[in-house]
Every structure is written in structure tokens, then in C-alpha cells.
PDB file of C-alpha atoms in Angstrom:
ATOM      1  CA  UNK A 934     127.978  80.459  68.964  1.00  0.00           C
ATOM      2  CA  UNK A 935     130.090  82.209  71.413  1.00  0.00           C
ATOM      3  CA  UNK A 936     127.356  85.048  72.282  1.00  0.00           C
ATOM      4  CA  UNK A 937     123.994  85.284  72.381  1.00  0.00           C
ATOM      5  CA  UNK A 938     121.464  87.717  73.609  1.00  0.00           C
ATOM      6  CA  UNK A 939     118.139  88.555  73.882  1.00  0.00           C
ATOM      7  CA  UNK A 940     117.607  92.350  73.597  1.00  0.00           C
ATOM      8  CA  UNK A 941     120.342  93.926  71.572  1.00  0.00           C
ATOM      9  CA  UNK A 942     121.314  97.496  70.636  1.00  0.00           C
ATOM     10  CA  UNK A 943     122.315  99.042  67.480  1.00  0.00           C
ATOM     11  CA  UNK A 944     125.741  98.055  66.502  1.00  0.00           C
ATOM     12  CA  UNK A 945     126.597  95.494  69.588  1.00  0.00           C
ATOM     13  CA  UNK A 946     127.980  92.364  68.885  1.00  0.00           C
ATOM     14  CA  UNK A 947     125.028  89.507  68.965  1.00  0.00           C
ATOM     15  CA  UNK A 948     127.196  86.343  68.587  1.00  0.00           C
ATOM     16  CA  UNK A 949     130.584  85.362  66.985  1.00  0.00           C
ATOM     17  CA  UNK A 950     130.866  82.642  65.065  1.00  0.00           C
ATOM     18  CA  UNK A 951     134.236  80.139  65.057  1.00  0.00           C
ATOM     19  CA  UNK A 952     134.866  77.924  62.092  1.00  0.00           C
ATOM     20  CA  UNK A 953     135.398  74.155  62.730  1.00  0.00           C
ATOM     21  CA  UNK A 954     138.674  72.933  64.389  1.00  0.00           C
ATOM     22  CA  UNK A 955     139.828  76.647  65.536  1.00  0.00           C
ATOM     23  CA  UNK A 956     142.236  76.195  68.605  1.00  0.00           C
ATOM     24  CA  UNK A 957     141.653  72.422  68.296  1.00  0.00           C
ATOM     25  CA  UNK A 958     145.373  70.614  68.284  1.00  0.00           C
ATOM     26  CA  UNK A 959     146.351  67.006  68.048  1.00  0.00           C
ATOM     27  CA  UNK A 960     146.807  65.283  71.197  1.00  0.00           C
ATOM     28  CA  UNK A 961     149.106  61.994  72.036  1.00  0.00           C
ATOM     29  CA  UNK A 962     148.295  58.800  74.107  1.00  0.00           C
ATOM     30  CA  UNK A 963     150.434  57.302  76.490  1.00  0.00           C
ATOM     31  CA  UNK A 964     152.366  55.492  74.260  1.00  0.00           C
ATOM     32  CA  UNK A 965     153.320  58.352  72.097  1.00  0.00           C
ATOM     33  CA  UNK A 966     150.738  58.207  69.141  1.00  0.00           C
ATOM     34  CA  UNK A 967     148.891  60.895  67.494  1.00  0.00           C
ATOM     35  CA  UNK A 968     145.895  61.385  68.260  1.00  0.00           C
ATOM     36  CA  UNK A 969     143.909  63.631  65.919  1.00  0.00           C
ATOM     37  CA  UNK A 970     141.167  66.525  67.517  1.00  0.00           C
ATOM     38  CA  UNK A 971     137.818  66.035  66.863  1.00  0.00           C
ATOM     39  CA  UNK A 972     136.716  68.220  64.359  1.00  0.00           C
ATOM     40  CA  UNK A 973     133.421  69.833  64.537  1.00  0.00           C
ATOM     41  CA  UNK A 974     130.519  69.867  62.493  1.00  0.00           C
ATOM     42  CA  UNK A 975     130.525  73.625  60.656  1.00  0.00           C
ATOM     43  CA  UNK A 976     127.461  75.604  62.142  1.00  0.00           C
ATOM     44  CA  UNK A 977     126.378  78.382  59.838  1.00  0.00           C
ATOM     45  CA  UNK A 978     124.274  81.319  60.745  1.00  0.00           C
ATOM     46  CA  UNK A 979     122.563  83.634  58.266  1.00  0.00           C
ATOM     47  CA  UNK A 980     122.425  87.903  59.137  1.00  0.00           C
ATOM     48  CA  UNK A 981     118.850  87.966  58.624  1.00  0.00           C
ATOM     49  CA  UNK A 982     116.722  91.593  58.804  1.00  0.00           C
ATOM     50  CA  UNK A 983     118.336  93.360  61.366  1.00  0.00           C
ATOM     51  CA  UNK A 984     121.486  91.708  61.303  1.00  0.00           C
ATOM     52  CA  UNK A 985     124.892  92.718  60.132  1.00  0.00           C
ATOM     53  CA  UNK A 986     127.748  89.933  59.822  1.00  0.00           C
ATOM     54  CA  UNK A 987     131.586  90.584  59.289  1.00  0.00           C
ATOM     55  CA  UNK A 988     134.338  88.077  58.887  1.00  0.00           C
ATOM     56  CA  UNK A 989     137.605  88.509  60.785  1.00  0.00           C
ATOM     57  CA  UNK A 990     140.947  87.399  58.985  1.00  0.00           C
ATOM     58  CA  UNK A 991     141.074  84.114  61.634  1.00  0.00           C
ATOM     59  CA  UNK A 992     137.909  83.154  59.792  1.00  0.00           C
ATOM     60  CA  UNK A 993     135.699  83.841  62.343  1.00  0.00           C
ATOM     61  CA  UNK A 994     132.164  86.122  61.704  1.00  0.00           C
ATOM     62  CA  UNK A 995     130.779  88.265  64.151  1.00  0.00           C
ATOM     63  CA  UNK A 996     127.474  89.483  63.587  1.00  0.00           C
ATOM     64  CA  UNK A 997     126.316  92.939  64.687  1.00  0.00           C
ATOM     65  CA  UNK A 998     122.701  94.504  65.835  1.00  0.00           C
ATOM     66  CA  UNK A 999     121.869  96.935  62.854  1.00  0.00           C
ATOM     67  CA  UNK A1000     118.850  98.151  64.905  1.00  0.00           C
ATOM     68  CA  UNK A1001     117.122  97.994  68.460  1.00  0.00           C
ATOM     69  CA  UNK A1002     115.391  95.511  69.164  1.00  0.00           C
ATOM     70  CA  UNK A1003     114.703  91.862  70.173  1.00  0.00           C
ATOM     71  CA  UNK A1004     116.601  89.144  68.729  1.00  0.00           C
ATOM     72  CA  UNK A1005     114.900  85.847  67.209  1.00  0.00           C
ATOM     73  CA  UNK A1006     117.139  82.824  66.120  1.00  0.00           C
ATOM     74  CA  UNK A1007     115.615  80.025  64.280  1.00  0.00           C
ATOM     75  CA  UNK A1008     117.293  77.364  62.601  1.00  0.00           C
ATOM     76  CA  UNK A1009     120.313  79.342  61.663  1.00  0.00           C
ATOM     77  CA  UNK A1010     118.874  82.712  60.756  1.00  0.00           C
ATOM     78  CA  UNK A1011     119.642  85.841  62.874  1.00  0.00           C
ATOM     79  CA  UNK A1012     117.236  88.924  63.384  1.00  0.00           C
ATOM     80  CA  UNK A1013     116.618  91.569  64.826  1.00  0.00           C
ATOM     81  CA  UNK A1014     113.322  93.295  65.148  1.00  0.00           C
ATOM     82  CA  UNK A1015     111.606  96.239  66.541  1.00  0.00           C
ATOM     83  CA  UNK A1016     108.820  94.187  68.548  1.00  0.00           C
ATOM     84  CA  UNK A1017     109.172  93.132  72.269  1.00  0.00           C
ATOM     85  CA  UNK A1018     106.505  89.886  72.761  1.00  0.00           C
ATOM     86  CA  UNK A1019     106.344  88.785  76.557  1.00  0.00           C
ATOM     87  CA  UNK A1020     104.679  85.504  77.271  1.00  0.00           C
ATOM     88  CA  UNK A1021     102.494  86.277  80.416  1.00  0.00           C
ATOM     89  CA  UNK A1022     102.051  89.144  82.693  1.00  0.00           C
ATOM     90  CA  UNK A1023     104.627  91.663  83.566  1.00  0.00           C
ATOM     91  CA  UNK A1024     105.106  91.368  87.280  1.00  0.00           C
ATOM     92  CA  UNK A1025     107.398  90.264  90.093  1.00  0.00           C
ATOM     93  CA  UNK A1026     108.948  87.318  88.091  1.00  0.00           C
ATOM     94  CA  UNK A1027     109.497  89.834  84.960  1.00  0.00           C
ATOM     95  CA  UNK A1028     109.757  93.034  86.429  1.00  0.00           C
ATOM     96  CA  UNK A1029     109.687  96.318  84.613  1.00  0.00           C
ATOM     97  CA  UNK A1030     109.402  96.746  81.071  1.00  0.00           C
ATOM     98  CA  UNK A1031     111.293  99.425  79.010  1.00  0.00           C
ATOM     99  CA  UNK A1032     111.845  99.067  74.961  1.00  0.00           C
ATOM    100  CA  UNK A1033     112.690 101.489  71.906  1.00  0.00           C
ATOM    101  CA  UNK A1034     110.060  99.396  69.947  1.00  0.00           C
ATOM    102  CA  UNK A1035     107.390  98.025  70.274  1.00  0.00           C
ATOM    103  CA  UNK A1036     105.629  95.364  73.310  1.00  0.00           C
ATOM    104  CA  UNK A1037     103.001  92.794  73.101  1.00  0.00           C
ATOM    105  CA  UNK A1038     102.301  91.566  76.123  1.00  0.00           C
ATOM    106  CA  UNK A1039     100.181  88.255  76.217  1.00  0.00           C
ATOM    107  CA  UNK A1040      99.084  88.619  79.674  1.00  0.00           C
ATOM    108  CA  UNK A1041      98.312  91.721  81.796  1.00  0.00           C
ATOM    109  CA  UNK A1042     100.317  94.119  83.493  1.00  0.00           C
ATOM    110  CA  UNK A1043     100.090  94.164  87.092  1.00  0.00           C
ATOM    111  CA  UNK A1044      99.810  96.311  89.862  1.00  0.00           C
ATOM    112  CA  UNK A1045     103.160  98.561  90.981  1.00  0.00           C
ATOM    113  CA  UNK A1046     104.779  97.516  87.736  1.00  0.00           C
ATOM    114  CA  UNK A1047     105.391  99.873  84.384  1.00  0.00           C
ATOM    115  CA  UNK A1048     106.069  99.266  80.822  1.00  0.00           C
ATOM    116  CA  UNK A1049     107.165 102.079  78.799  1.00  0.00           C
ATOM    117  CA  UNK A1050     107.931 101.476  74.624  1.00  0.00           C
ATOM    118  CA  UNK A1051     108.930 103.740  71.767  1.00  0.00           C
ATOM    119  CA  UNK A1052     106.235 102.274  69.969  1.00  0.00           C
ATOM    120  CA  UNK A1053     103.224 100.783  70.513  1.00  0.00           C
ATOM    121  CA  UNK A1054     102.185  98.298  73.660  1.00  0.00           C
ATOM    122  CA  UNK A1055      99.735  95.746  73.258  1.00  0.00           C
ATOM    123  CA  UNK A1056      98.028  94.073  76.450  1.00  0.00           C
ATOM    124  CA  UNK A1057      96.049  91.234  75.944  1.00  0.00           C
ATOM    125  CA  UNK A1058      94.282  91.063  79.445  1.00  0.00           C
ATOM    126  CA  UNK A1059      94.439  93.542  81.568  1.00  0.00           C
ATOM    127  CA  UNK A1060      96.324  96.716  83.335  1.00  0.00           C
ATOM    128  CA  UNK A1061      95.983  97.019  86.849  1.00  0.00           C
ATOM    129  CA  UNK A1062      97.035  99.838  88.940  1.00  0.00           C
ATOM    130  CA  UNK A1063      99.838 100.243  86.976  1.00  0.00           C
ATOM    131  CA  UNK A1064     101.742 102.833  84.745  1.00  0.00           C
ATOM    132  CA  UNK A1065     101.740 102.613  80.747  1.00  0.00           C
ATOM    133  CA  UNK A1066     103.892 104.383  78.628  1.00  0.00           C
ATOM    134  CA  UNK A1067     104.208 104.640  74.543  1.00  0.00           C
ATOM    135  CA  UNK A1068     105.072 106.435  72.304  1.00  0.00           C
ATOM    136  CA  UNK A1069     102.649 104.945  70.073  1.00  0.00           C
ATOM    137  CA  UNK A1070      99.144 103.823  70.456  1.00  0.00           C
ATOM    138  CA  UNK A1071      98.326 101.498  73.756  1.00  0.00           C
ATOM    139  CA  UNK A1072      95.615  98.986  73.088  1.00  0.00           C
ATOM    140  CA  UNK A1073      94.657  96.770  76.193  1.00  0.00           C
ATOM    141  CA  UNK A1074      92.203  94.454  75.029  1.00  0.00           C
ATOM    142  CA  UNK A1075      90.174  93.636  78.486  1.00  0.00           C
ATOM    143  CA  UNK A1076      90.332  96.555  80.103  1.00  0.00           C
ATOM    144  CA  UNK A1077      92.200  98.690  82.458  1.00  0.00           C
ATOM    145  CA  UNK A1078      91.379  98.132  86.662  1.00  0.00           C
ATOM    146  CA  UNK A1079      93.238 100.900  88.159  1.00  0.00           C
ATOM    147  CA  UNK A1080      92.460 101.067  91.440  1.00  0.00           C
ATOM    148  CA  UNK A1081      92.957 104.898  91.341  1.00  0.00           C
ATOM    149  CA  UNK A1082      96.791 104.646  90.880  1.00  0.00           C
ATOM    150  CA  UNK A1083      96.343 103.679  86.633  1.00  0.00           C
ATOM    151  CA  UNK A1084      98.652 105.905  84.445  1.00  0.00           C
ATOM    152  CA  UNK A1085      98.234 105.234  80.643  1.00  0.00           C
ATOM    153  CA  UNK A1086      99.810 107.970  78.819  1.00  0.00           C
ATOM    154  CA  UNK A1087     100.614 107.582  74.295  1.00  0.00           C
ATOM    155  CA  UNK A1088     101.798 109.868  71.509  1.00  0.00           C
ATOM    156  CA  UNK A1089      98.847 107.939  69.580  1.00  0.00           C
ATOM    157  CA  UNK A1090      95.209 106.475  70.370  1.00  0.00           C
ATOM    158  CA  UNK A1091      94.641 104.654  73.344  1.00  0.00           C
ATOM    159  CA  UNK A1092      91.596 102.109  73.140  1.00  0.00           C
ATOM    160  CA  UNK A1093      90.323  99.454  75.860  1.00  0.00           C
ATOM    161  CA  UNK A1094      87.435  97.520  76.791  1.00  0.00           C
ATOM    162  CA  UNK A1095      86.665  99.460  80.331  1.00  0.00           C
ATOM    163  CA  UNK A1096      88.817 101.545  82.417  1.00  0.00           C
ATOM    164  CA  UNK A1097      88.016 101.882  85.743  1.00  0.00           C
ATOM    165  CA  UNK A1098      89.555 104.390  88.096  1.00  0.00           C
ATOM    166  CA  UNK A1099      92.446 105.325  85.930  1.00  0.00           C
ATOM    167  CA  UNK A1100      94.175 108.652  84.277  1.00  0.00           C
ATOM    168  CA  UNK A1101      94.211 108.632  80.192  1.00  0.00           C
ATOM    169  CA  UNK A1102      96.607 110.884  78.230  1.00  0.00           C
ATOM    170  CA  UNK A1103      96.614 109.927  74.783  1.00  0.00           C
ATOM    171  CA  UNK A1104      97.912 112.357  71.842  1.00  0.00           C
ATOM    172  CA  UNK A1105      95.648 110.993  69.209  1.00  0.00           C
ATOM    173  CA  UNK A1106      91.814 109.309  70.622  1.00  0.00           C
ATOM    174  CA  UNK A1107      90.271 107.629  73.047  1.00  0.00           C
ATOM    175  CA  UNK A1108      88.008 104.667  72.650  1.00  0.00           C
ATOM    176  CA  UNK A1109      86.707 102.603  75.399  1.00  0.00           C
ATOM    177  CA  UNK A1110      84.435 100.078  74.505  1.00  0.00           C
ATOM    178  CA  UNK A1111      81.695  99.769  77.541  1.00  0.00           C
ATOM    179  CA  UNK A1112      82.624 101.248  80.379  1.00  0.00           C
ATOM    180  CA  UNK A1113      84.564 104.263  81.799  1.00  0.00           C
ATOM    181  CA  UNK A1114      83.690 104.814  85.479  1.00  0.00           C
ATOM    182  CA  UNK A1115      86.070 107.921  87.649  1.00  0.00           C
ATOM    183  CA  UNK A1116      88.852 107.912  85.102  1.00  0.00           C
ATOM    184  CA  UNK A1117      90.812 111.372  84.282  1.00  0.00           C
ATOM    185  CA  UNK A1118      90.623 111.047  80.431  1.00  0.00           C
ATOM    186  CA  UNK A1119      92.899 113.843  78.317  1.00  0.00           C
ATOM    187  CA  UNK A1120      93.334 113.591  74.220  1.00  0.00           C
ATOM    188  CA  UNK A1121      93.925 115.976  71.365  1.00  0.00           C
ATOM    189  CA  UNK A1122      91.986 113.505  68.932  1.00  0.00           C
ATOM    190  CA  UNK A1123      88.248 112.741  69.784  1.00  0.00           C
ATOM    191  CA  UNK A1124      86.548 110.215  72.987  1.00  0.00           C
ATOM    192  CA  UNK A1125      84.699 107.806  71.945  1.00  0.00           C
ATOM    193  CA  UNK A1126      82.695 106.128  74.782  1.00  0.00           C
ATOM    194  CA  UNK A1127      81.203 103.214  72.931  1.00  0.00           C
ATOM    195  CA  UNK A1128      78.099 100.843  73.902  1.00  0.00           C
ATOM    196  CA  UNK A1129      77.497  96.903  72.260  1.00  0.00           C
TER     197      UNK A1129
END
């Protein structure tokens, strides 16, 4: 594979694909013989859901983004989807996250840092003083801790365990679970302050 990304765009080129022995030419030793170029073992890759291949007359294939998104190779399958998954917190060692789809995050977000998706965001810890974008619905499963500088602002629901000390815009409802102490809370759906 001559290319090979991780977030791709509609319609760029993901990776190109060479068949076995292309630009590979016989060699000679010192004494004059032939000596015959390796030939490689033929890789294949499959467009998979997202994915658009096209052979070139040389006999190469490119293969082509047919949506935004992330791109997931396994075995020798190409896609393409509309979901962003980050392993960990977004901080200093990932920096700032901005997708057209949507981001699960398996850690938390923390403080000074911003994530902003065209879909929904998922946070499995927590969000710190930090800002939140979607276009979607946010769900933050511990909690938000926002030190009075918290933004979390969605076309859809937002929902949370607590929020502490943070400003809420959502364009569908709020539901926090326990909790909501000096938050600035704004929806056009209903607020649901719930107790367990």
C-alpha cells in the first residue's frame, strides 16, 4: 500500500495499490548472469462501506473516500465510516478534536481542550473545564466538572451524570442524572433533573 491515512475526506485518495513485480527488473551478477527480481506476494484490498476503488490501465487500483470519516483496515478490507473513537482523553498528547461525524471518546476531555462533531460525541468519563460541541446529542457518562469555564452546546439532547459549574445549550433536552450545582442550563426540549 503506497498511502494510508487515518481521517479521510470525501473523494481523496486513501491508498493505491501496485500489482506484484511493477518497476521490478532483472538484475546481473558480476559475472554477467541474470539474475531474476524478486517477485512479490500479490496483496489484495477490498473497497469496503465507504470505499470506492478504480483501476488504472498500469494495473494499479486506487481507492477513494466515498464519505467523511475515519478509516478502519482489517485484514484486507477498506472502510470508511462516520464515527471518530479516541482511546483515552483528549488533551495535550491529542490535542483538539474536530469531526463531520461522529466521536466516542473513551476517556474524558480535559481542561482548555475542545471537541466539536457533526454528530454526536460520546464521553465516557468526564468533561472538565472544557468546550463541547455537536451537532447531535452529547452524552458524557460521569459527569461534567467545569470549573466555571464548561461550554456544552448540541442540536440534540444533552444528558450527564452531574454537571457542576458549567453552561448547557442543548436544542432538544436536558437530563442530568444527580446533580446540577451553578450551571447555566438552556433547551427547547424539556430538563429533567433526575434523583436514584
Amino acid at each position: 500500500i503506497e498511502k494510508l491515512k487515518e481521517i479521510v475526506r470525501h473523494r481523496e485518495l486513501i491508498a493505491t495499490l501496485a500489482p506484484p513485480g511493477l518497476g521490478a527488473e532483472d538484475g546481473w551478477d558480476v559475472s554477467g548472469r541474470v539474475v531474476p527480481a524478486a517477485r512479490e506476494k500479490q496483496e489484495t484490498l477490498t473497497a469496503g462501506k465507504g470505499v470506492r476503488s478504480a483501476p488504472l490501465p498500469d494495473g494499479r487500483v486506487q481507492f477513494f473516500g466515498d464519505d467523511d470519516g475515519e478509516l478502519f483496515y482489517a485484514g484486507n478490507l477498506l472502510e470508511v465510516k462516520r464515527v471518530h473513537r479516541i482511546d483515552g482523553d483528549i488533551g495535550l498528547e491529542r490535542g483538539n478534536v474536530k469531526f463531520s461525524g461522529a466521536v466516542q471518546i473513551r476517556g474524558s476531555v480535559l481542561s482548555g481542550f475542545s471537541v466539536e462533531a457533526g454528530d454526536d460525541v460520546l464521553a465516557e468519563e468526564t468533561v472538565q473545564a472544557a468546550t463541547v460541541s455537536a451537532q447531535g446529542s452529547i452524552t458524557i457518562r460521569q459527569g461534567v466538572k467545569g470549573e466555571g469555564k464548561a461550554r456544552l452546546s448540541a442540536g440534540g439532547a444533552v444528558e450527564a451524570l452531574f454537571a457542576e459549574q458549567a453552561a448547557i445549550r442543548a436544542g432538544g433536552d436536558v437530563r442530568i442524572r444527580n446533580a446540577c450545582v451553578r450551571c447555566q442550563l438552556r433547551c427547547n426540549g424539556k430538563l429533567a433533573l433526575l434523583t436514584e
